[in-house]
Amino acid sequence: MAEQGFRKWIITITVIMASLLELIDTTIVNVALPEIMGNLGATLEDAGWLVTGYAVANVIILPMSGWLGDRFGRKNYFLASILIFTLASYLCGQASSLTELILFRILQGLAGGGLLSTAQAILMETWPREEIGMATALFGLGAVVGPTIGPTIGGYIVDNSNWRYIFYVNIPVGAIAAFLVSMFVRESPKFAKGKPIDWWGILLLAVGVGSLQVVLEKGESEDWFATPYIAALTITTLLAGIGFIWRELSTDHPVVDFRILKDRSFAVGIITSFALGFALYGSVFIFPVFCQNLLGFTAFQTGLILLPSGVATILMMPFVGAMLKKGVPAQFMATGGFFLFFIFCWMLSNSTLESGTGDFFWPLIIRGIGMAILFVPLTTLAVQGLQGKQIGQGTGLNNMMRQLGGSFGVAILTTLIHLKSGEIRNLLIENINPYNPAYIQRRDGQIQMLLSKGYSLLEAQQKSNGMMEGTVIKQTMLVTYDHMYLLIGVFVLAAIPVIYLQKFKKKPVIVTDAH
């Protein structure tokens, strides 16, 4: 039942607040990894499981969130997710070893996976259908601002305090959100209460999706199938995935209802969500690495550079909701969003080692506008034909596909960076030879400069070789990252025709998706 007045607004604010908990924590930990490694005496490979464990737990629970809400009641499940997430945040801050921290991060991921899809369902029940456009715009602000400000908040905390406070900051927000949910959110029907639990489906889902996420997160660093456990997990993913699909289609009470894929718009929509996840998380993965490793920016500076993108999205979101409410086809808006994302990628593909903050301002503004007219239309197109409890199932699957798109994007880009950098390095080294006048001129200039500073001839030659090697490394990575931006741009352009396989609807019900 739709709410009115103060209650409607307080529920909306509560939903956004709870969603921000999960969205910020998907990115805030990354910038703190070096501090955590130093404090707990961990290697980068071991500390990486803090990110992997959270992502694996998150992606396992996402497709189950609709069923869990139906079984226990949406309010109860949402409240439990907030409380467990807040408790897990406290335990992460108190962790005395890396093993403890990883376990608590997994618990945090399990709780966080239940926040977003459930929040969307609550929002849709709270606002009248004729006012859902404004609700969508407000919720979309949290969906975009969370991942954008995560690195900024994390960088500021790490630079000015202890890494443990990146977890402690969740506690007051979680406590307030839990109180507001208990006071103002109404309970929803428990569609699955008393029905048999699909234990085999839950087991196969956890094993299949969990194995896939580990393969994607760790494949590149472990040399893919040359490592036995990666090869074993890949086989496990295939077998468990086939078994899970068969189980869910053959049982009367599935934990994930694949029958909603009969709706053409939803079936196509999860493909476009995958593409959006690939582009969104892929670009977010490359940009900070480029800024910090090649341009020498700190994590906090990189986060500040990203803020204009979030501001642009905030300013555009109400406009997007209004346009969809007036009947502008979601396909047209999503096409514009993908095209703007391509322009952003193309502009960054022309970056140089002299690029500064001013060079990134307009590309990131364009990215922010593009994201504003992608999130809401794509999700609207996906769920426009779903009804009742199908919406909870649909938002869960849609979120999972976006998350998997991001995981595939990062894994593919990481592998391509490794392969492309080797190829480009070989091409550059071919020009470093005694028959290349440009190389000879630069080397002689360096040697003369070093001799004038008091170095011996042998020392000057050795330092010149080192300087040349440093130049090759930087140029190699620059050209590689530029190529990756262009690759992401081409990928999003290729996704545009898929949008038009979905049904046109004059005035769709506007919903948003996050993560």
Coordinates of C-alpha atoms in Angstrom, one line a residue, residues 129 324 327-331 380-381 383-387 502-509:
R129 CA 2.5 4.7 -9.1
L324 CA 10.4 8.8 -18.6
G327 CA 6.6 8.9 -22.1
V328 CA 10.0 9.4 -23.7
P329 CA 11.0 5.8 -24.7
A330 CA 13.5 4.3 -22.3
Q331 CA 15.3 2.8 -25.3
T380 CA 12.8 0.1 -16.2
L381 CA 13.0 -1.8 -19.5
V383 CA 11.2 -5.1 -15.1
Q384 CA 8.4 -3.4 -16.9
G385 CA 6.5 -6.6 -17.6
L386 CA 7.0 -8.2 -14.1
Q387 CA 4.2 -8.3 -11.5
Q502 CA 12.9 -5.0 -25.6
K503 CA 9.3 -3.9 -25.8
F504 CA 8.4 -0.3 -26.2
K505 CA 6.1 1.0 -23.5
K506 CA 4.6 4.5 -23.7
K507 CA 4.7 5.3 -19.9
P508 CA 6.7 2.6 -18.1
V509 CA 6.7 2.2 -14.4

